[in-house]
C-alpha positions as MATLAB code, in Angstrom:
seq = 'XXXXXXXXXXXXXXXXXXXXXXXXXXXXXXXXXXXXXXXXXXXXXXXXXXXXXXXXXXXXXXXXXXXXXXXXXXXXXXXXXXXXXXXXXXXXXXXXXXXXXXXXXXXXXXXXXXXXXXXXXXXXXXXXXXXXXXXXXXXXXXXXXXXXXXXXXXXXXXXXXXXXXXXXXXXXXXXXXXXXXXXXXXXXXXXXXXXXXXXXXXXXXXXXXXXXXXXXXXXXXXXXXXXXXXXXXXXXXXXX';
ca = [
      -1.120   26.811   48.328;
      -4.309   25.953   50.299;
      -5.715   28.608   52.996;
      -8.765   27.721   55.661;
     -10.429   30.202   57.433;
     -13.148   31.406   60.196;
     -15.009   29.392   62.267;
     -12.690   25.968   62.523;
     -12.873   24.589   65.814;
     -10.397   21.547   65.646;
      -7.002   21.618   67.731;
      -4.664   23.499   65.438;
      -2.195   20.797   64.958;
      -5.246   18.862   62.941;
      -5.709   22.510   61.147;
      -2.215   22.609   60.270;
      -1.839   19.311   59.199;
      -4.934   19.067   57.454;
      -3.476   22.532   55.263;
      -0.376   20.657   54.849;
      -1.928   17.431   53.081;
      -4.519   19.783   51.019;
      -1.145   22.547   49.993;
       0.833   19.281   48.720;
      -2.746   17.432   47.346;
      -2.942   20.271   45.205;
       0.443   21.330   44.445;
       2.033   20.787   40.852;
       5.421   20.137   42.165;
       4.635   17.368   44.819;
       5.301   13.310   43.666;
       6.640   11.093   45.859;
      10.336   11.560   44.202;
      10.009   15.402   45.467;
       8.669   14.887   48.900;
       9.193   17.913   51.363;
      12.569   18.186   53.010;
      11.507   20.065   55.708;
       8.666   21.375   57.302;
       7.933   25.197   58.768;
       5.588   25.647   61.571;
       4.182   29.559   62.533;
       1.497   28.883   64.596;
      -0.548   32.224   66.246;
      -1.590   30.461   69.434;
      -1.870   31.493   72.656;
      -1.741   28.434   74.280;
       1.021   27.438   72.149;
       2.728   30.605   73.633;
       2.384   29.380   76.971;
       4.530   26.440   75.602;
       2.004   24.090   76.559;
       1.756   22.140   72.880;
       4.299   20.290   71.124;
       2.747   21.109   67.677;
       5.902   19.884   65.852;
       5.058   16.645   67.217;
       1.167   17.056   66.597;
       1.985   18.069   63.285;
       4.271   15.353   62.563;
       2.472   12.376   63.412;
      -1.027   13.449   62.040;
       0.916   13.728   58.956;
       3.131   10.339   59.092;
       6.200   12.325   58.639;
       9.198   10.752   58.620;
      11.435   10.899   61.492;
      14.520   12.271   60.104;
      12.439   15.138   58.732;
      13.574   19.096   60.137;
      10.994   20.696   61.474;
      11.260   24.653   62.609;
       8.920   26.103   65.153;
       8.352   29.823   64.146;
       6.336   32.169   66.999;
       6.865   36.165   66.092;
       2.566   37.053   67.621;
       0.962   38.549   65.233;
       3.971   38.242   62.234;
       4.303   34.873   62.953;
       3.023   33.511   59.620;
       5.030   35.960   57.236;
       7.724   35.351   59.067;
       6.967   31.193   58.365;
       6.554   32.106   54.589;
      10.023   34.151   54.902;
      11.466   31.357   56.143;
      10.186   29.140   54.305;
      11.197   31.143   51.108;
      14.944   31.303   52.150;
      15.129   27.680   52.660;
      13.386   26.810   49.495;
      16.596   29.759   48.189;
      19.040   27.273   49.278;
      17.858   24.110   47.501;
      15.423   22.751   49.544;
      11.625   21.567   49.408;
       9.654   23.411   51.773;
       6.396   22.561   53.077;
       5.112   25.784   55.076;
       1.938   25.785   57.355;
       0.689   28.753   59.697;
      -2.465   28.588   61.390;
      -4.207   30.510   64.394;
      -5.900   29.679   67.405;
      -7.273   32.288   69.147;
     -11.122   31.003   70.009;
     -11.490   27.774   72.500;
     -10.048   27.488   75.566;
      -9.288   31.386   76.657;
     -11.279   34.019   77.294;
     -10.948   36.800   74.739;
      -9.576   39.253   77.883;
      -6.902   36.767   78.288;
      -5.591   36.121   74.920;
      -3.823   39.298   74.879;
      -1.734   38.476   78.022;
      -0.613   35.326   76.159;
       0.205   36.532   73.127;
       2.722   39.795   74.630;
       4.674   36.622   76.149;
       6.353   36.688   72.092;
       7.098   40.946   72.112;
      10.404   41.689   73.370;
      10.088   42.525   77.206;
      11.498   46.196   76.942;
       8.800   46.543   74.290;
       6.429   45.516   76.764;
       7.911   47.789   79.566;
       6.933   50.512   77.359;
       3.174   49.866   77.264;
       3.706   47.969   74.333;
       2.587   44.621   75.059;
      -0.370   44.240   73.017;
      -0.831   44.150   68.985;
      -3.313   47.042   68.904;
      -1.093   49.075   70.743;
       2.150   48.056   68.172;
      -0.472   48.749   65.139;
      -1.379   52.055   66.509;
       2.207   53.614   66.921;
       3.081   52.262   63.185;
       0.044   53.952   62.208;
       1.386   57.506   63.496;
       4.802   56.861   61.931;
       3.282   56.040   59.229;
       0.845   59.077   59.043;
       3.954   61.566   60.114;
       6.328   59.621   57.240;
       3.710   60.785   54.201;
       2.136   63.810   55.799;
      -1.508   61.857   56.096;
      -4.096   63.815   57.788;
      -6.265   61.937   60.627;
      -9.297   62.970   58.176;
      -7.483   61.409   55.227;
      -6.037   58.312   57.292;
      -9.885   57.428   58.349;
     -10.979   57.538   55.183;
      -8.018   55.117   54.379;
      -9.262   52.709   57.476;
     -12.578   52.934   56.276;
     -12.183   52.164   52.347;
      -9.771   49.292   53.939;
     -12.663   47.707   56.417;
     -15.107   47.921   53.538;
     -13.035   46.036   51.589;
     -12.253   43.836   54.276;
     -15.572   42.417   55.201;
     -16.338   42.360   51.593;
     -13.968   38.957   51.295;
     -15.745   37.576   54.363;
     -18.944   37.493   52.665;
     -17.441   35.448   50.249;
     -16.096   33.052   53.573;
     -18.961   30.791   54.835;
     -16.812   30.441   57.661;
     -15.934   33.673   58.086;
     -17.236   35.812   61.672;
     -17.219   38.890   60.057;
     -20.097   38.950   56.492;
     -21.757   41.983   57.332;
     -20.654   45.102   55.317;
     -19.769   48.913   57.142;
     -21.709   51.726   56.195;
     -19.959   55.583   56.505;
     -22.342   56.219   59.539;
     -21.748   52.650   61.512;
     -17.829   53.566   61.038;
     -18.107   56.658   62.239;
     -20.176   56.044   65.259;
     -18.130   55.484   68.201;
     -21.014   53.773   70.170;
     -20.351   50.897   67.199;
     -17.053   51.468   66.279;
     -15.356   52.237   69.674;
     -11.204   52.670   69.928;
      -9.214   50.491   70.424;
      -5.982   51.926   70.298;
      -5.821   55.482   68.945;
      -5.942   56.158   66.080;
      -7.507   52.550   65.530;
     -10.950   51.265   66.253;
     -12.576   48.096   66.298;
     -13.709   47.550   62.118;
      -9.657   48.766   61.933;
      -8.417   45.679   63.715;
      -8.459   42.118   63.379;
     -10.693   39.988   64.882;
      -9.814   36.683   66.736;
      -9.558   33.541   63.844;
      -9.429   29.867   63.889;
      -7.613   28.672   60.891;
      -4.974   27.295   58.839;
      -3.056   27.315   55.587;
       0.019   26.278   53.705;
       2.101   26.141   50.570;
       4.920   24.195   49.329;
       8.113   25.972   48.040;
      10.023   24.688   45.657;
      13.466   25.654   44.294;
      12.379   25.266   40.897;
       9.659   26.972   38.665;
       6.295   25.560   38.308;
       2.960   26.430   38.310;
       1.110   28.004   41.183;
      -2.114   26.446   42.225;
      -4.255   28.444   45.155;
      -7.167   26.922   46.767;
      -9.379   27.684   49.104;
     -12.990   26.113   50.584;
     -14.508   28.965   50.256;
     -13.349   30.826   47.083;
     -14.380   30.109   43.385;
     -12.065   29.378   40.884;
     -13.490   32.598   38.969;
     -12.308   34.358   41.994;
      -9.449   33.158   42.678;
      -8.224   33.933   39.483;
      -9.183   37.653   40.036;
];
């Protein structure tokens, strides 16, 4: 498993495939008698979403792939790369050897005011129709379910959001890469003239910022031994 993130600025079919080398570089169960029969693509990308990439192409040839080699194209906005992993995971069920990458592209060649116009293109149109065409706005009406489903207080659910950005930015100090180092103090969270809303009950240190990166891992259906690594992680930390 190999993960990249932050500040990468390289077209995301070089991020991907760049993941995809490192993930089977590093991976116990990759020789070349147990190549990858198939490759899974989630890519968050908002010019991808416009369909103006072929990044199973891109993908393929920085890679040398074979030809004969299935490739599946997975775009779900802002679930895309669980829902790469899940695939990739059910394959790997059936017998297979799975290479899985998932990546994002969000900074480059769109404004940030335009990037959420893109990425609705992926949520269900009657979703949209209901004011529902952005992330944030998703995120916040989950939130309310959430807080309504276990009787959570909007006191006690920003002091959840709060412990959670903490935490957050804590692991992008550890990122060189990373856009977000600098911790959250009680008062800067609470401020709204720093912390403004985004989509109530969220605010801005509650949502995700806009990332270039990639990663990937290679599923096997077989037990071996999981290697993680990352550019900007430790082995100490990485093994908790």
């Amino acid at each position: 498993f190999y993960v990249s993130e932050g500040k990468d600025f390289r077209p995301i079919g070089v991020m991907l495939a760049d993941a995809c080398q490192k993930a089977l570089h590093y991976s116990a169960a990759f020789t070349s008698e147990l190549a990858p029969d198939c490759l899974v693509i989630g890519a968050m990308d908002p010019i991808g979403f416009a369909r103006q990439t072929g990044l199973d192409s891109l993908v393929g040839i920085e890679m040398n792939l074979p030809r004969n080699i299935e490739i599946h194209h997975v775009e779900r906005g802002s679930a895309t790369g669980a829902a790469a992993v899940e695939l990739g995971k059910r394959l790997a069920s059936s017998g297979l050897k799975v290479l899985v990458c998932f990546g994002e592209k969000m900074k480059g060649k769109l404004k940030n005011e335009e990037i959420p116009a893109q990425i609705s293109t992926v949520i269900a149109e009657e979703e949209r129709e209901r004011g529902l065409g952005e992330m944030p706005a998703v995120a916040a009406l989950a939130s309310y379910e959430y807080m309504d489903a276990y009787k959570v207080s909007e006191k006690q659910f920003r002091n959840i959001c709060f412990e959670m950005s903490v935490q957050s930015l804590n692991h992008g100090a550890l990122n060189e890469y990373a856009y977000f180092k600098k911790s959250v103090t009680r008062k800067e969270y609470d401020n709204p003239e720093i912390n403004r809303i985004i989509a109530k009950p969220l605010t801005k240190y509650d949502c995700s910022g806009s990332y270039n990166g990639a990663g990937a891992a290679y599923l096997v259906p077989f037990p071996i031994a999981i290697v993680l690594f990352s550019p900007f992680l430790t082995a100490r930390q990485l093994m908790g």
